[in-house]
Amino acid sequence: MRFVTNLARWVVALLNQQTPETLITAAVVVPLTGCVGLALVWVLSHILPLLAVLLVAWGALLLSLALVKFAQRFLWRFTR
């Protein structure tokens, strides 16, 4: 209980140091930040399968380019 009392006093002391404009700005910005965060999580969770497919395709492309480069170097030895 003492911890809660000290925490409440600390919060009140911090709030007393702020101007009313700062408190109003925080009261508007903090919930908007939460809404934007939730929207971002929702969007990312819906496009996650697409992102996974793109990541696998990118990996396959890089692997194929590495194989072509290896084959070019390997065959270059025999064609000189």
Short mmCIF file of N, CA, C and O in Angstrom, two decimals:
data_model
loop_
_atom_site.label_atom_id
_atom_site.label_comp_id
_atom_site.label_asym_id
_atom_site.label_seq_id
_atom_site.Cartn_x
_atom_site.Cartn_y
_atom_site.Cartn_z
N MET A 1 0.83 -1.20 0.00
CA MET A 1 0.00 0.00 0.00
C MET A 1 0.87 1.26 0.00
O MET A 1 0.52 2.25 -0.61
N ARG A 2 2.00 1.17 0.68
CA ARG A 2 2.89 2.33 0.74
C ARG A 2 3.45 2.65 -0.65
O ARG A 2 3.62 3.81 -1.01
N PHE A 3 3.71 1.58 -1.43
CA PHE A 3 4.21 1.78 -2.78
C PHE A 3 3.19 2.54 -3.63
O PHE A 3 3.54 3.46 -4.36
N VAL A 4 1.93 2.17 -3.50
CA VAL A 4 0.87 2.83 -4.28
C VAL A 4 0.75 4.29 -3.87
O VAL A 4 0.59 5.18 -4.72
N THR A 5 0.85 4.56 -2.59
CA THR A 5 0.76 5.94 -2.11
C THR A 5 1.93 6.77 -2.64
O THR A 5 1.74 7.90 -3.12
N ASN A 6 3.12 6.21 -2.57
CA ASN A 6 4.29 6.93 -3.08
C ASN A 6 4.20 7.15 -4.59
O ASN A 6 4.58 8.21 -5.10
N LEU A 7 3.70 6.17 -5.30
CA LEU A 7 3.53 6.29 -6.74
C LEU A 7 2.52 7.39 -7.07
O LEU A 7 2.74 8.20 -7.97
N ALA A 8 1.41 7.41 -6.34
CA ALA A 8 0.40 8.44 -6.56
C ALA A 8 0.96 9.83 -6.27
O ALA A 8 0.70 10.78 -7.03
N ARG A 9 1.74 9.96 -5.22
CA ARG A 9 2.35 11.26 -4.90
C ARG A 9 3.33 11.68 -6.00
O ARG A 9 3.40 12.86 -6.36
N TRP A 10 4.08 10.73 -6.49
CA TRP A 10 5.05 11.01 -7.55
C TRP A 10 4.33 11.49 -8.82
O TRP A 10 4.74 12.45 -9.46
N VAL A 11 3.24 10.80 -9.18
CA VAL A 11 2.47 11.18 -10.37
C VAL A 11 1.87 12.57 -10.19
O VAL A 11 1.92 13.41 -11.11
N VAL A 12 1.32 12.85 -9.04
CA VAL A 12 0.74 14.17 -8.79
C VAL A 12 1.82 15.25 -8.84
O VAL A 12 1.61 16.33 -9.40
N ALA A 13 3.00 14.95 -8.31
CA ALA A 13 4.09 15.92 -8.36
C ALA A 13 4.51 16.19 -9.81
O ALA A 13 4.78 17.34 -10.18
N LEU A 14 4.56 15.14 -10.62
CA LEU A 14 4.90 15.35 -12.02
C LEU A 14 3.84 16.14 -12.76
O LEU A 14 4.15 17.01 -13.59
N LEU A 15 2.57 15.85 -12.46
CA LEU A 15 1.48 16.58 -13.12
C LEU A 15 1.46 18.05 -12.71
O LEU A 15 1.12 18.92 -13.52
N ASN A 16 1.82 18.35 -11.47
CA ASN A 16 1.83 19.73 -11.01
C ASN A 16 2.92 20.55 -11.68
O ASN A 16 2.84 21.77 -11.72
N GLN A 17 3.95 19.89 -12.21
CA GLN A 17 5.03 20.61 -12.87
C GLN A 17 4.68 20.98 -14.31
O GLN A 17 5.35 21.81 -14.91
N GLN A 18 3.64 20.36 -14.87
CA GLN A 18 3.30 20.57 -16.28
C GLN A 18 2.33 21.74 -16.42
O GLN A 18 1.52 22.01 -15.54
N THR A 19 2.41 22.38 -17.58
CA THR A 19 1.45 23.44 -17.89
C THR A 19 0.15 22.81 -18.39
O THR A 19 0.15 21.66 -18.84
N PRO A 20 -0.96 23.53 -18.30
CA PRO A 20 -2.23 22.97 -18.80
C PRO A 20 -2.18 22.63 -20.29
O PRO A 20 -2.78 21.63 -20.71
N GLU A 21 -1.44 23.41 -21.07
CA GLU A 21 -1.34 23.12 -22.50
C GLU A 21 -0.65 21.79 -22.74
O GLU A 21 -1.05 21.00 -23.61
N THR A 22 0.40 21.52 -21.97
CA THR A 22 1.11 20.25 -22.10
C THR A 22 0.21 19.09 -21.72
O THR A 22 0.20 18.05 -22.38
N LEU A 23 -0.56 19.24 -20.67
CA LEU A 23 -1.45 18.17 -20.24
C LEU A 23 -2.55 17.91 -21.27
O LEU A 23 -2.90 16.75 -21.54
N ILE A 24 -3.09 18.97 -21.86
CA ILE A 24 -4.12 18.80 -22.89
C ILE A 24 -3.54 18.12 -24.12
O ILE A 24 -4.14 17.21 -24.70
N THR A 25 -2.34 18.52 -24.50
CA THR A 25 -1.68 17.90 -25.65
C THR A 25 -1.45 16.42 -25.39
O THR A 25 -1.71 15.57 -26.26
N ALA A 26 -0.98 16.09 -24.20
CA ALA A 26 -0.75 14.69 -23.86
C ALA A 26 -2.06 13.91 -23.83
O ALA A 26 -2.12 12.75 -24.26
N ALA A 27 -3.13 14.55 -23.34
CA ALA A 27 -4.42 13.87 -23.29
C ALA A 27 -4.96 13.56 -24.68
O ALA A 27 -5.73 12.63 -24.86
N VAL A 28 -4.55 14.33 -25.67
CA VAL A 28 -5.00 14.09 -27.05
C VAL A 28 -4.04 13.13 -27.77
O VAL A 28 -4.48 12.21 -28.45
N VAL A 29 -2.76 13.32 -27.59
CA VAL A 29 -1.76 12.57 -28.36
C VAL A 29 -1.65 11.13 -27.89
O VAL A 29 -1.53 10.22 -28.72
N VAL A 30 -1.69 10.88 -26.61
CA VAL A 30 -1.48 9.52 -26.10
C VAL A 30 -2.54 8.54 -26.61
O VAL A 30 -2.20 7.47 -27.12
N PRO A 31 -3.84 8.86 -26.54
CA PRO A 31 -4.82 7.92 -27.11
C PRO A 31 -4.68 7.75 -28.62
O PRO A 31 -4.86 6.65 -29.15
N LEU A 32 -4.34 8.83 -29.33
CA LEU A 32 -4.13 8.71 -30.78
C LEU A 32 -2.96 7.79 -31.09
O LEU A 32 -3.02 7.01 -32.05
N THR A 33 -1.91 7.88 -30.29
CA THR A 33 -0.77 6.99 -30.48
C THR A 33 -1.19 5.54 -30.30
O THR A 33 -0.78 4.65 -31.05
N GLY A 34 -2.00 5.27 -29.30
CA GLY A 34 -2.50 3.92 -29.08
C GLY A 34 -3.34 3.43 -30.25
O GLY A 34 -3.23 2.28 -30.68
N CYS A 35 -4.21 4.29 -30.77
CA CYS A 35 -5.04 3.91 -31.92
C CYS A 35 -4.20 3.63 -33.16
O CYS A 35 -4.45 2.68 -33.89
N VAL A 36 -3.20 4.47 -33.39
CA VAL A 36 -2.31 4.25 -34.54
C VAL A 36 -1.54 2.95 -34.36
O VAL A 36 -1.37 2.18 -35.32
N GLY A 37 -1.09 2.67 -33.15
CA GLY A 37 -0.39 1.41 -32.89
C GLY A 37 -1.28 0.20 -33.14
O GLY A 37 -0.85 -0.79 -33.74
N LEU A 38 -2.52 0.27 -32.68
CA LEU A 38 -3.45 -0.84 -32.92
C LEU A 38 -3.75 -1.00 -34.41
O LEU A 38 -3.83 -2.13 -34.91
N ALA A 39 -3.90 0.10 -35.11
CA ALA A 39 -4.13 0.03 -36.55
C ALA A 39 -2.93 -0.59 -37.26
O ALA A 39 -3.09 -1.40 -38.19
N LEU A 40 -1.74 -0.23 -36.84
CA LEU A 40 -0.53 -0.80 -37.44
C LEU A 40 -0.45 -2.30 -37.19
O LEU A 40 -0.12 -3.07 -38.10
N VAL A 41 -0.77 -2.74 -35.99
CA VAL A 41 -0.78 -4.17 -35.69
C VAL A 41 -1.83 -4.87 -36.55
O VAL A 41 -1.58 -5.96 -37.09
N TRP A 42 -3.00 -4.27 -36.72
CA TRP A 42 -4.05 -4.89 -37.52
C TRP A 42 -3.62 -5.02 -38.98
O TRP A 42 -3.78 -6.07 -39.59
N VAL A 43 -3.04 -3.96 -39.52
CA VAL A 43 -2.60 -3.98 -40.92
C VAL A 43 -1.50 -5.02 -41.12
O VAL A 43 -1.54 -5.81 -42.06
N LEU A 44 -0.52 -5.02 -40.24
CA LEU A 44 0.58 -5.96 -40.38
C LEU A 44 0.13 -7.40 -40.22
O LEU A 44 0.64 -8.29 -40.90
N SER A 45 -0.83 -7.64 -39.35
CA SER A 45 -1.31 -9.01 -39.17
C SER A 45 -2.10 -9.48 -40.40
O SER A 45 -2.13 -10.67 -40.68
N HIS A 46 -2.70 -8.56 -41.13
CA HIS A 46 -3.44 -8.95 -42.32
C HIS A 46 -2.54 -9.13 -43.55
O HIS A 46 -2.90 -9.86 -44.47
N ILE A 47 -1.41 -8.45 -43.58
CA ILE A 47 -0.53 -8.60 -44.74
C ILE A 47 0.66 -9.51 -44.44
O ILE A 47 1.56 -9.66 -45.27
N LEU A 48 0.66 -10.14 -43.26
CA LEU A 48 1.76 -11.01 -42.89
C LEU A 48 1.97 -12.16 -43.86
O LEU A 48 3.12 -12.46 -44.23
N PRO A 49 0.91 -12.85 -44.34
CA PRO A 49 1.15 -13.91 -45.33
C PRO A 49 1.82 -13.39 -46.60
O PRO A 49 2.72 -14.04 -47.15
N LEU A 50 1.42 -12.22 -47.06
CA LEU A 50 2.05 -11.62 -48.24
C LEU A 50 3.52 -11.32 -47.98
O LEU A 50 4.38 -11.59 -48.82
N LEU A 51 3.81 -10.78 -46.80
CA LEU A 51 5.20 -10.48 -46.46
C LEU A 51 6.04 -11.76 -46.39
O LEU A 51 7.19 -11.77 -46.82
N ALA A 52 5.45 -12.83 -45.87
CA ALA A 52 6.18 -14.10 -45.80
C ALA A 52 6.48 -14.64 -47.19
O ALA A 52 7.59 -15.11 -47.46
N VAL A 53 5.50 -14.57 -48.09
CA VAL A 53 5.71 -15.04 -49.46
C VAL A 53 6.78 -14.19 -50.16
O VAL A 53 7.65 -14.73 -50.86
N LEU A 54 6.72 -12.88 -49.97
CA LEU A 54 7.73 -12.01 -50.58
C LEU A 54 9.13 -12.30 -50.03
O LEU A 54 10.11 -12.28 -50.78
N LEU A 55 9.22 -12.59 -48.75
CA LEU A 55 10.52 -12.90 -48.16
C LEU A 55 11.07 -14.21 -48.71
O LEU A 55 12.26 -14.30 -49.04
N VAL A 56 10.23 -15.22 -48.85
CA VAL A 56 10.68 -16.50 -49.42
C VAL A 56 11.07 -16.31 -50.88
O VAL A 56 12.09 -16.86 -51.34
N ALA A 57 10.30 -15.53 -51.63
CA ALA A 57 10.63 -15.28 -53.04
C ALA A 57 11.95 -14.54 -53.16
O ALA A 57 12.77 -14.85 -54.03
N TRP A 58 12.18 -13.57 -52.30
CA TRP A 58 13.44 -12.83 -52.31
C TRP A 58 14.61 -13.77 -52.02
O TRP A 58 15.66 -13.69 -52.65
N GLY A 59 14.44 -14.64 -51.04
CA GLY A 59 15.48 -15.61 -50.72
C GLY A 59 15.76 -16.55 -51.88
O GLY A 59 16.92 -16.87 -52.18
N ALA A 60 14.69 -17.00 -52.56
CA ALA A 60 14.87 -17.88 -53.72
C ALA A 60 15.59 -17.14 -54.85
O ALA A 60 16.45 -17.72 -55.53
N LEU A 61 15.26 -15.88 -55.05
CA LEU A 61 15.94 -15.09 -56.08
C LEU A 61 17.43 -14.95 -55.77
O LEU A 61 18.28 -15.15 -56.65
N LEU A 62 17.75 -14.62 -54.54
CA LEU A 62 19.16 -14.48 -54.16
C LEU A 62 19.90 -15.80 -54.28
O LEU A 62 21.06 -15.83 -54.72
N LEU A 63 19.25 -16.90 -53.90
CA LEU A 63 19.87 -18.21 -54.03
C LEU A 63 20.12 -18.56 -55.49
O LEU A 63 21.19 -19.06 -55.84
N SER A 64 19.17 -18.27 -56.35
CA SER A 64 19.35 -18.57 -57.77
C SER A 64 20.46 -17.70 -58.37
O SER A 64 21.25 -18.18 -59.19
N LEU A 65 20.55 -16.45 -57.97
CA LEU A 65 21.64 -15.59 -58.45
C LEU A 65 22.99 -16.10 -57.98
O LEU A 65 23.98 -16.08 -58.73
N ALA A 66 23.05 -16.59 -56.75
CA ALA A 66 24.31 -17.14 -56.25
C ALA A 66 24.68 -18.40 -57.01
O ALA A 66 25.86 -18.62 -57.32
N LEU A 67 23.70 -19.23 -57.34
CA LEU A 67 23.98 -20.45 -58.10
C LEU A 67 24.47 -20.12 -59.52
O LEU A 67 25.39 -20.76 -60.03
N VAL A 68 23.86 -19.12 -60.14
CA VAL A 68 24.30 -18.72 -61.48
C VAL A 68 25.73 -18.19 -61.43
O VAL A 68 26.56 -18.53 -62.27
N LYS A 69 26.03 -17.38 -60.42
CA LYS A 69 27.38 -16.85 -60.29
C LYS A 69 28.39 -17.98 -60.06
O LYS A 69 29.47 -17.99 -60.64
N PHE A 70 28.02 -18.95 -59.22
CA PHE A 70 28.90 -20.09 -58.98
C PHE A 70 29.11 -20.89 -60.26
O PHE A 70 30.23 -21.31 -60.56
N ALA A 71 28.04 -21.11 -61.02
CA ALA A 71 28.15 -21.87 -62.27
C ALA A 71 29.02 -21.11 -63.27
O ALA A 71 29.83 -21.73 -63.98
N GLN A 72 28.89 -19.81 -63.34
CA GLN A 72 29.73 -19.02 -64.24
C GLN A 72 31.21 -19.16 -63.87
O GLN A 72 32.05 -19.38 -64.75
N ARG A 73 31.52 -19.07 -62.60
CA ARG A 73 32.92 -19.21 -62.18
C ARG A 73 33.42 -20.63 -62.42
O ARG A 73 34.57 -20.82 -62.80
N PHE A 74 32.56 -21.61 -62.18
CA PHE A 74 32.97 -23.00 -62.36
C PHE A 74 33.22 -23.30 -63.83
O PHE A 74 34.22 -23.94 -64.18
N LEU A 75 32.31 -22.84 -64.70
CA LEU A 75 32.47 -23.11 -66.13
C LEU A 75 33.57 -22.26 -66.75
O LEU A 75 34.14 -22.65 -67.77
N TRP A 76 33.88 -21.12 -66.15
CA TRP A 76 34.93 -20.25 -66.69
C TRP A 76 36.28 -20.96 -66.67
O TRP A 76 37.11 -20.75 -67.54
N ARG A 77 36.47 -21.84 -65.69
CA ARG A 77 37.74 -22.56 -65.59
C ARG A 77 37.96 -23.47 -66.79
O ARG A 77 39.08 -23.67 -67.22
N PHE A 78 36.88 -24.03 -67.33
CA PHE A 78 37.00 -24.99 -68.42
C PHE A 78 36.93 -24.35 -69.80
O PHE A 78 37.21 -25.00 -70.79
N THR A 79 36.51 -23.09 -69.88
CA THR A 79 36.36 -22.45 -71.18
C THR A 79 37.51 -21.52 -71.51
O THR A 79 37.50 -20.91 -72.58
N ARG A 80 38.48 -21.40 -70.66
CA ARG A 80 39.61 -20.51 -70.96
C ARG A 80 40.57 -21.14 -71.91
O ARG A 80 40.88 -22.22 -72.03
#
